[in-house]
Short mmCIF file of C-alpha atoms and ligand atoms in Angstrom, two decimals:
data_model
loop_
_atom_site.label_atom_id
_atom_site.label_comp_id
_atom_site.label_asym_id
_atom_site.label_seq_id
_atom_site.Cartn_x
_atom_site.Cartn_y
_atom_site.Cartn_z
CA MET A 662 0.13 -0.27 -0.24
CA MET A 663 1.02 3.65 -0.97
CA LYS A 664 2.44 5.47 2.31
CA VAL A 665 0.18 8.41 2.55
CA ASP A 666 1.96 11.75 3.96
CA TYR A 667 -0.10 13.21 6.64
CA GLN A 668 1.60 16.51 6.94
CA PHE A 669 2.14 16.66 10.89
CA ASP A 670 4.04 19.49 10.37
CA GLN A 671 0.94 21.42 9.68
CA MET A 672 -1.40 22.00 12.80
CA ALA A 673 -5.36 22.33 12.96
CA ASP A 674 -6.73 25.64 13.60
CA ARG A 675 -7.42 25.18 17.00
CA ARG A 676 -9.85 28.29 17.36
CA ILE A 677 -12.54 26.39 14.88
CA ASP A 678 -12.96 23.59 17.67
CA HIS A 679 -12.54 26.11 20.48
CA ALA A 680 -9.94 23.67 22.23
CA ARG A 681 -9.52 24.43 25.87
CA LYS A 682 -5.76 24.03 25.24
CA TRP A 683 -5.31 26.88 23.15
CA ASP A 684 -8.25 29.24 24.22
CA GLN A 685 -7.11 32.68 25.17
CA LYS A 686 -10.15 33.06 27.59
CA ILE A 687 -9.25 29.89 29.40
CA ILE A 688 -5.38 30.68 29.47
CA GLN A 689 -6.05 34.48 30.79
CA SER A 690 -8.25 33.09 33.59
CA LYS A 691 -5.41 30.50 34.64
CA TYR A 692 -2.42 32.57 34.11
CA PRO A 693 -3.28 36.38 33.67
CA GLY A 694 -1.06 38.34 32.03
CA THR A 695 0.26 35.39 29.59
CA PRO A 696 1.66 36.77 26.40
CA LYS A 697 -1.20 36.37 23.42
CA ASP A 698 1.46 34.31 21.44
CA CYS A 699 2.14 31.75 24.26
CA ILE A 700 2.55 28.23 23.26
CA PRO A 701 0.07 25.61 25.17
CA MET A 702 1.77 22.61 26.15
CA TRP A 703 -0.69 21.61 29.16
CA ILE A 704 -4.07 19.74 28.30
CA ALA A 705 -3.33 16.34 26.73
CA ASP A 706 -4.58 16.60 23.15
CA MET A 707 -2.80 16.93 19.99
CA ASP A 708 -2.60 19.55 17.24
CA PHE A 709 -2.50 17.36 14.36
CA LYS A 710 -5.33 17.12 12.10
CA ALA A 711 -7.41 14.13 12.67
CA ALA A 712 -7.08 11.19 10.13
CA PRO A 713 -8.59 12.25 6.64
CA ALA A 714 -11.10 9.08 7.17
CA ILE A 715 -12.80 10.40 10.16
CA ASP A 716 -13.43 13.69 8.40
CA GLU A 717 -14.91 11.97 5.71
CA ALA A 718 -17.04 9.63 7.97
CA PHE A 719 -18.21 12.61 9.85
CA MET A 720 -19.08 14.46 6.50
CA LYS A 721 -21.08 11.58 5.39
CA ILE A 722 -23.57 12.25 8.53
CA ALA A 723 -23.51 15.98 8.03
CA GLN A 724 -24.24 15.76 4.42
CA ASN A 725 -27.31 13.58 5.27
CA GLY A 726 -28.19 16.04 7.83
CA ALA A 727 -29.73 13.51 10.31
CA TYR A 728 -28.90 13.50 13.83
CA GLY A 729 -31.32 11.38 15.49
CA TYR A 730 -30.81 9.11 18.77
CA THR A 731 -28.41 6.15 17.79
CA TYR A 732 -27.28 2.82 19.46
CA ALA A 733 -24.50 0.73 20.01
CA TYR A 734 -24.64 -0.88 16.59
CA ASP A 735 -22.97 -4.59 15.33
CA GLU A 736 -20.37 -2.32 13.39
CA PHE A 737 -19.22 -0.79 16.68
CA TYR A 738 -18.67 -4.24 18.39
CA GLU A 739 -17.25 -5.74 15.17
CA ALA A 740 -14.56 -2.75 14.92
CA VAL A 741 -13.28 -3.37 18.91
CA MET A 742 -13.25 -7.05 18.52
CA ASN A 743 -11.37 -6.61 15.44
CA TRP A 744 -8.66 -3.87 16.51
CA HIS A 745 -8.34 -5.82 19.81
CA LYS A 746 -7.32 -8.87 18.03
CA HIS A 747 -5.37 -7.52 15.33
CA ARG A 748 -3.63 -4.54 17.35
CA HIS A 749 -3.30 -6.38 20.84
CA ASN A 750 -3.96 -10.02 20.52
CA ASN A 751 -6.84 -9.84 22.89
CA GLN A 752 -9.73 -12.18 22.36
CA VAL A 753 -12.48 -9.95 23.38
CA GLU A 754 -16.36 -11.26 23.45
CA LYS A 755 -19.05 -8.75 22.02
CA ASP A 756 -20.88 -9.20 25.40
CA TRP A 757 -18.14 -7.87 27.34
CA ILE A 758 -17.73 -4.38 25.45
CA THR A 759 -20.27 -1.46 26.91
CA LEU A 760 -20.18 1.87 25.40
CA SER A 761 -20.00 4.76 27.61
CA TYR A 762 -19.49 8.71 27.48
CA GLY A 763 -15.55 8.98 28.10
CA THR A 764 -13.38 6.89 30.20
CA VAL A 765 -13.55 9.97 33.19
CA SER A 766 -17.07 9.66 33.66
CA THR A 767 -16.78 5.90 33.12
CA ILE A 768 -14.69 5.89 36.45
CA HIS A 769 -17.22 7.90 38.21
CA TYR A 770 -20.12 5.08 37.49
CA LEU A 771 -17.50 2.28 38.35
CA TYR A 772 -17.11 3.83 41.74
CA GLN A 773 -20.63 4.24 41.97
CA ALA A 774 -21.50 0.68 40.78
CA PHE A 775 -18.91 -1.01 43.19
CA CYS A 776 -18.15 1.38 46.22
CA GLN A 777 -20.19 2.63 49.09
CA PRO A 778 -19.50 6.22 50.86
CA ASN A 779 -16.44 5.63 52.90
CA ASP A 780 -15.15 2.48 51.05
CA CYS A 781 -11.52 2.87 49.67
CA VAL A 782 -10.24 2.83 46.10
CA ILE A 783 -6.48 2.30 45.50
CA MET A 784 -4.15 3.86 42.91
CA ASN A 785 -0.41 4.12 42.16
CA THR A 786 0.44 7.82 42.52
CA PRO A 787 1.38 10.28 41.09
CA VAL A 788 -1.55 9.27 38.97
CA TYR A 789 -3.94 11.14 36.34
CA ASP A 790 -6.11 13.37 38.94
CA PRO A 791 -9.58 12.56 38.08
CA PHE A 792 -8.66 8.93 39.35
CA ARG A 793 -8.74 10.66 42.65
CA TYR A 794 -11.27 13.23 42.18
CA ALA A 795 -14.22 10.80 40.86
CA ALA A 796 -13.77 8.96 44.48
CA VAL A 797 -13.54 12.48 46.54
CA HIS A 798 -16.65 13.61 44.51
CA ASN A 799 -18.43 10.12 45.48
CA GLY A 800 -17.43 10.20 48.99
CA ILE A 801 -14.83 7.49 48.88
CA ASN A 802 -11.50 7.47 50.27
CA VAL A 803 -8.29 7.02 48.23
CA VAL A 804 -5.24 4.86 49.32
CA ALA A 805 -2.14 6.13 47.58
CA ASN A 806 0.08 3.53 46.66
CA THR A 807 3.11 5.61 45.88
CA LEU A 808 5.36 4.47 42.80
CA LYS A 809 9.21 4.34 43.57
CA LEU A 810 11.50 6.04 41.72
CA VAL A 811 14.36 3.46 40.82
CA ALA A 812 16.96 4.23 38.48
CA GLY A 813 14.77 6.89 36.70
CA ARG A 814 11.72 4.69 36.45
CA TYR A 815 8.81 4.12 38.32
CA GLU A 816 8.23 0.68 40.06
CA ILE A 817 5.31 -0.57 42.10
CA ASP A 818 6.11 -1.20 45.61
CA PHE A 819 4.38 -4.49 45.81
CA ASP A 820 5.00 -4.97 49.84
CA LEU A 821 3.10 -1.77 50.40
CA LEU A 822 0.53 -2.75 48.02
CA GLU A 823 -0.18 -6.01 49.75
CA GLU A 824 -0.09 -4.27 52.86
CA GLN A 825 -2.63 -1.84 51.82
CA LEU A 826 -4.80 -4.22 50.18
CA ARG A 827 -4.81 -6.40 53.28
CA THR A 828 -5.77 -3.44 56.09
CA ARG A 829 -7.81 -1.21 53.88
CA ARG A 830 -9.44 -3.90 51.64
CA PRO A 831 -10.25 -1.30 48.89
CA LYS A 832 -12.80 -2.13 46.47
CA ILE A 833 -11.24 -1.26 43.34
CA PHE A 834 -7.58 -0.91 42.30
CA LEU A 835 -7.63 1.39 39.54
CA PHE A 836 -4.56 0.92 37.90
CA CYS A 837 -3.09 3.06 34.96
CA SER A 838 -1.40 0.87 32.10
CA PRO A 839 0.75 2.39 30.28
CA HIS A 840 1.17 4.88 33.42
CA ASN A 841 -0.01 8.78 33.23
CA PRO A 842 2.29 10.37 34.14
CA SER A 843 5.30 9.27 32.81
CA GLY A 844 4.21 6.78 30.08
CA ARG A 845 5.85 3.75 31.74
CA MET A 846 4.67 0.80 30.16
CA TRP A 847 4.08 -2.48 32.44
CA GLU A 848 5.28 -5.79 31.98
CA LEU A 849 3.34 -9.00 32.27
CA ALA A 850 4.90 -10.22 35.33
CA GLU A 851 4.01 -6.72 37.06
CA ILE A 852 0.59 -6.82 35.64
CA LYS A 853 -0.15 -10.23 36.53
CA LYS A 854 1.29 -9.68 40.22
CA VAL A 855 -1.19 -6.93 40.45
CA ALA A 856 -3.79 -8.76 39.35
CA GLN A 857 -2.75 -12.12 41.87
CA LEU A 858 -3.04 -9.58 44.69
CA CYS A 859 -6.43 -7.95 43.87
CA GLN A 860 -7.76 -11.40 43.30
CA GLN A 861 -6.27 -12.65 46.84
CA TYR A 862 -8.12 -9.62 48.63
CA GLY A 863 -11.16 -9.23 46.84
CA THR A 864 -10.36 -5.87 45.20
CA ILE A 865 -11.68 -5.54 41.73
CA PHE A 866 -8.83 -4.84 39.25
CA VAL A 867 -9.81 -1.84 36.81
CA CYS A 868 -7.31 -1.41 34.25
CA ASP A 869 -7.24 2.39 32.32
CA GLU A 870 -5.63 1.42 28.99
CA VAL A 871 -6.33 4.83 27.48
CA HIS A 872 -2.76 5.29 26.72
CA SER A 873 -2.04 2.22 24.75
CA GLU A 874 -2.28 2.88 21.34
CA ILE A 875 0.91 5.27 21.03
CA ILE A 876 3.80 3.19 21.72
CA LEU A 877 7.29 4.62 21.39
CA SER A 878 9.52 1.48 22.34
CA GLY A 879 8.54 -2.06 23.45
CA LYS A 880 5.27 -3.74 23.45
CA PHE A 881 2.14 -2.57 25.00
CA ILE A 882 0.75 -5.70 27.18
CA SER A 883 -2.89 -5.40 27.87
CA ALA A 884 -4.59 -6.83 31.05
CA LEU A 885 -6.74 -8.92 28.83
CA GLN A 886 -3.26 -10.86 27.87
CA LEU A 887 -3.37 -12.28 31.71
CA PRO A 888 -4.58 -16.21 31.94
CA GLU A 889 -8.42 -16.24 31.85
CA SER A 890 -8.71 -17.09 35.75
CA TYR A 891 -8.11 -13.57 36.33
CA TYR A 892 -11.04 -12.78 34.09
CA ASP A 893 -13.42 -12.67 36.72
CA ASN A 894 -12.10 -9.93 38.63
CA LEU A 895 -10.82 -7.65 35.61
CA ILE A 896 -12.42 -4.52 33.83
CA VAL A 897 -10.55 -3.00 31.17
CA LEU A 898 -11.27 0.86 30.14
CA THR A 899 -10.08 2.02 26.92
CA SER A 900 -10.90 4.09 23.69
CA PRO A 901 -9.18 5.67 20.69
CA ASN A 902 -9.47 9.04 22.46
CA LYS A 903 -5.84 9.48 23.19
CA GLY A 904 -4.50 7.57 20.07
CA PHE A 905 -6.67 9.19 17.55
CA ASN A 906 -7.16 12.57 19.27
CA LEU A 907 -10.70 12.07 19.58
CA GLY A 908 -11.09 13.18 23.01
CA GLY A 909 -13.98 15.98 22.17
CA LEU A 910 -16.35 13.31 21.13
CA LYS A 911 -16.56 12.00 24.77
CA THR A 912 -17.17 8.33 23.66
CA SER A 913 -15.07 5.32 25.25
CA TYR A 914 -16.06 1.68 26.24
CA SER A 915 -15.47 -0.77 29.14
CA ILE A 916 -14.35 -4.76 28.48
CA ILE A 917 -15.72 -6.55 31.28
CA PRO A 918 -15.62 -10.43 30.90
CA ASN A 919 -17.37 -11.41 34.18
CA GLU A 920 -21.28 -11.31 33.87
CA GLN A 921 -22.04 -10.30 37.34
CA LEU A 922 -19.53 -7.55 37.45
CA ARG A 923 -20.84 -6.17 34.07
CA ARG A 924 -24.64 -6.50 35.10
CA THR A 925 -23.78 -4.28 38.37
CA PHE A 926 -21.83 -1.99 36.13
CA CYS A 927 -24.51 -1.43 33.38
CA HIS A 928 -27.19 -1.19 35.95
CA ARG A 929 -25.67 1.93 37.03
CA LEU A 930 -25.25 3.21 33.81
CA GLU A 931 -29.12 2.81 33.31
CA MET A 932 -29.45 4.51 36.61
CA ASN A 933 -27.72 7.39 35.15
CA SER A 934 -29.74 7.32 31.89
CA ILE A 935 -26.49 6.24 29.94
CA THR A 936 -28.45 4.62 27.06
CA SER A 937 -28.30 6.47 23.93
CA PRO A 938 -24.60 7.24 22.66
CA ASN A 939 -23.22 10.14 20.96
CA LEU A 940 -23.58 9.78 17.05
CA PHE A 941 -20.27 11.01 15.82
CA GLY A 942 -18.72 9.20 18.99
CA VAL A 943 -19.65 5.69 17.78
CA VAL A 944 -18.41 6.67 14.29
CA GLY A 945 -15.54 7.90 15.21
CA ILE A 946 -14.60 4.69 17.07
CA ILE A 947 -15.42 2.54 14.04
CA THR A 948 -13.59 4.71 11.72
CA ALA A 949 -10.25 4.98 13.92
CA TYR A 950 -10.29 1.20 14.29
CA ASN A 951 -11.22 -0.01 10.62
CA GLU A 952 -9.58 2.71 8.76
CA CYS A 953 -6.81 4.62 10.21
CA GLU A 954 -4.27 2.41 11.47
CA ASP A 955 -1.85 3.49 9.09
CA TRP A 956 -2.60 7.34 10.07
CA LEU A 957 -1.95 6.28 14.12
CA ASP A 958 1.47 4.50 13.20
CA ALA A 959 2.68 7.80 10.96
CA MET A 960 1.56 9.87 14.11
CA THR A 961 3.46 7.83 16.58
CA ASP A 962 6.99 7.87 14.27
CA TYR A 963 6.23 11.49 14.27
CA ILE A 964 5.85 11.58 18.24
CA ARG A 965 8.91 9.51 18.53
CA GLU A 966 11.07 11.68 16.60
CA ASN A 967 9.55 14.91 18.57
CA TYR A 968 10.39 12.66 21.68
CA ARG A 969 13.87 12.12 20.69
CA TYR A 970 14.37 16.01 19.96
CA THR A 971 13.07 16.76 23.51
CA LYS A 972 15.17 14.20 24.89
CA GLU A 973 18.23 15.42 23.29
CA PHE A 974 17.53 19.04 23.90
CA ILE A 975 16.77 18.59 27.49
CA GLU A 976 20.15 16.91 28.11
CA ASN A 977 21.98 19.32 26.15
CA ASN A 978 20.43 22.49 27.55
CA LEU A 979 18.70 21.85 30.85
CA PRO A 980 20.87 20.06 33.17
CA ASP A 981 18.63 20.18 36.03
CA TRP A 982 15.64 18.68 34.16
CA GLN A 983 15.67 14.94 34.44
CA LEU A 984 13.32 13.36 31.81
CA MET A 985 11.93 9.86 32.75
CA GLU A 986 12.17 7.41 30.02
CA MET A 987 8.95 7.22 28.15
CA SER A 988 7.49 4.24 26.49
CA ALA A 989 4.09 5.51 25.42
CA SER A 990 2.15 8.43 24.69
CA TYR A 991 3.11 12.17 23.91
CA LEU A 992 3.30 13.58 27.54
CA PRO A 993 7.39 13.61 28.81
CA TRP A 994 7.23 13.68 32.71
CA ILE A 995 10.49 15.43 34.05
CA ASP A 996 11.91 15.60 37.73
CA ILE A 997 12.77 18.94 38.43
CA SER A 998 14.04 18.51 41.62
CA LYS A 999 17.74 19.28 41.08
CA THR A 1000 16.44 22.78 40.21
CA GLY A 1001 16.00 23.59 43.85
CA LYS A 1002 12.57 24.70 42.92
CA THR A 1003 8.91 23.18 43.06
CA ALA A 1004 6.95 22.68 39.95
CA LEU A 1005 4.79 25.45 40.73
CA ASP A 1006 7.37 27.93 41.32
CA ILE A 1007 8.40 27.15 37.41
CA VAL A 1008 5.10 26.72 36.05
CA GLU A 1009 3.35 30.25 36.65
CA PRO A 1010 6.36 32.53 35.83
CA LEU A 1011 6.97 30.11 32.64
CA ALA A 1012 3.88 31.08 31.27
CA LYS A 1013 3.79 34.69 32.24
CA ILE A 1014 7.10 35.64 31.27
CA GLY A 1015 8.43 32.61 29.10
CA GLY A 1016 5.35 32.11 27.03
CA VAL A 1017 5.01 28.32 27.41
CA ILE A 1018 2.18 26.79 29.68
CA ILE A 1019 3.14 23.37 31.22
CA GLU A 1020 1.63 21.30 33.43
CA PRO A 1021 2.69 21.28 37.23
CA GLY A 1022 3.21 17.95 38.75
CA THR A 1023 0.60 19.03 41.30
CA ASN A 1024 -1.99 18.90 39.15
CA TYR A 1025 -1.48 14.93 39.44
CA ALA A 1026 -3.04 12.71 42.31
CA SER A 1027 -0.15 12.89 45.05
CA ASP A 1028 3.77 13.03 44.51
CA GLY A 1029 3.97 15.52 41.54
CA GLU A 1030 5.39 18.46 43.44
CA ASN A 1031 8.79 18.23 41.69
CA PHE A 1032 7.71 17.37 38.45
CA VAL A 1033 6.37 19.10 35.38
CA ARG A 1034 4.91 17.54 32.33
CA LEU A 1035 5.14 18.64 28.86
CA ASN A 1036 2.81 17.92 25.92
CA ILE A 1037 4.77 17.02 22.58
CA GLY A 1038 1.66 16.34 20.29
CA THR A 1039 2.42 19.20 18.28
CA PRO A 1040 4.11 19.94 15.03
CA LYS A 1041 7.82 20.14 15.56
CA PRO A 1042 8.46 23.78 14.64
CA ILE A 1043 6.12 24.67 17.64
CA LEU A 1044 7.98 22.23 20.05
CA VAL A 1045 11.36 23.37 18.75
CA GLU A 1046 10.10 27.11 19.66
CA ALA A 1047 8.91 26.00 22.87
CA LEU A 1048 11.77 24.25 24.12
CA ASN A 1049 13.93 27.36 22.80
CA ARG A 1050 11.63 29.50 24.93
CA ILE A 1051 11.84 27.37 27.96
CA LYS A 1052 15.56 27.29 27.95
CA ALA A 1053 15.73 30.91 27.68
CA PHE A 1054 13.52 31.38 30.68
CA MET A 1055 15.22 28.65 32.61
CA VAL A 1056 18.73 30.39 32.22
CA LYS A 1057 17.42 33.95 33.25
CA ASN A 1058 15.37 32.58 36.17
C1 PLP B 1727 -4.92 7.85 32.12
C2 PLP B 1727 -6.17 8.74 31.68
N1 PLP B 1727 -7.50 8.17 31.63
C3 PLP B 1727 -8.46 8.74 30.83
C4 PLP B 1727 -8.20 10.04 30.16
C5 PLP B 1727 -9.46 10.65 29.80
O1 PLP B 1727 -10.02 9.86 28.94
P1 PLP B 1727 -11.54 10.15 28.59
O2 PLP B 1727 -11.12 11.56 27.50
O3 PLP B 1727 -11.93 9.15 27.68
O4 PLP B 1727 -12.49 10.65 29.50
C6 PLP B 1727 -7.09 10.22 30.12
C7 PLP B 1727 -6.70 11.76 29.77
O5 PLP B 1727 -5.75 12.18 29.54
C8 PLP B 1727 -5.89 9.79 30.98
O6 PLP B 1727 -4.70 10.20 30.93
#
C-alpha cells in the first residue's frame, strides 16, 4: 500500500474546535497576563489534524443532515473486537463490551457501582487526577500506593501494596497502564502480580488502557493478556481518544468479561440514563479502528521523533531537568528537583514571562510536586520554539 504523507508539521486551526488547550479566555483566567502568542503544552490533546477517513465519515453524516438518537450497532462491536485481536492480540467477546461517555465519567460510574460512601479505592501515585477526584466526589477514600523512583523509572512497591490491600480492603484498584504520568509501560509479570493480589484480597482490578495506542518503544501488554483465571475480577477501560485524538467526542468503552460485574456496572449506567450514545462518537471509534491504523503508526513515528528531539534538547540545554524514559504516549514527565524549585515555582512565571504553558506535577493525584509535564503532540516547529523559550526562561530564572 502506498504510504500517505499526513503532514503532521501542519497544525489544525484550534480556534475552530474551541480547544481548551489554546483558548485565550481559559489561558488568561488561569495565568493572567500570559502573552497572546504563548505556546500551550498543557492539556493532553494533540494539535494535528485527525485522520482524513474520520473527517470523511463525519462529513457523510453531516451531508445527510440527520442527527437522531442512535445505539451501539453491530459495526461498533465488530470494529472493537477486530482492533483488539489485530492490534493487541486480545480475544474480546461482543457481550463484554459496553459503550459509555468517556473514560473519566466511566470511572465515576464504576466507583458508584462498586463502592459505598467511605469505602476505599487504591491507585499508584502520582496518577491522572480524575482517578482521585472521582473518588472524592463520590465520598470514597483514596489509598495512595506511591510509585518508587528506581534508576529513573517508576516501580510498584508490591510489599506496600499487599499491606494496603490487606489492611484497607479497597473495593477497586484503578491501575493506569501505560501509566500517566510518565508513559511507563507495565510488564506482564507486573500486571499479573497486581491482578493476583487483587484477586487474593477481593479488590476489583480496573485497568485504564487509554494510553495504549501510541507506543514509542517496546510492546504494550494489555491486562486482557492475563490468563483467563483473572478475568472474573477484571475491568478494562479504553478508547481511541488518545491515540486518534478524539477526546472531544466523549465516547469510550469498557471490557468486562465477568457477567455479574458487567450487570452491576450496566445497571449503574442505566440509573444514570447512559443509554443512547453520541452519534459521532460511535462513528469515530468505528472509523479510527477500521480505517486509520496507518495514520496512527505515522503519527506515532512523528511523536517518536519529537520525543527524541525533546530528550536530546533537555540533556544538552537543561541539565537540572531529568526526563523520565517514556515508552508510551506524548506527555514527557520531568523531575525538576535538581533545580531547587517546585513545579509551581516554575510553571506560573514560565507561562507569564516565558510564554510556554506546561503542566505542574501538582495537577496529579499526590507525589508530583517536583515534576512538570510537557505535551509534545504538536508540530515540530512549535515544539522547537517552545523548548527554546523554556531554555531562555530557565537561564534567566
Ligand atoms: C489515564 C487517563 N485516563 C483517561 C483519560 C481521559 O479519557 P476520556 O477523555 O475518555 O475521558 C486520560 C486523559 O488524559 C488519561 O490520561
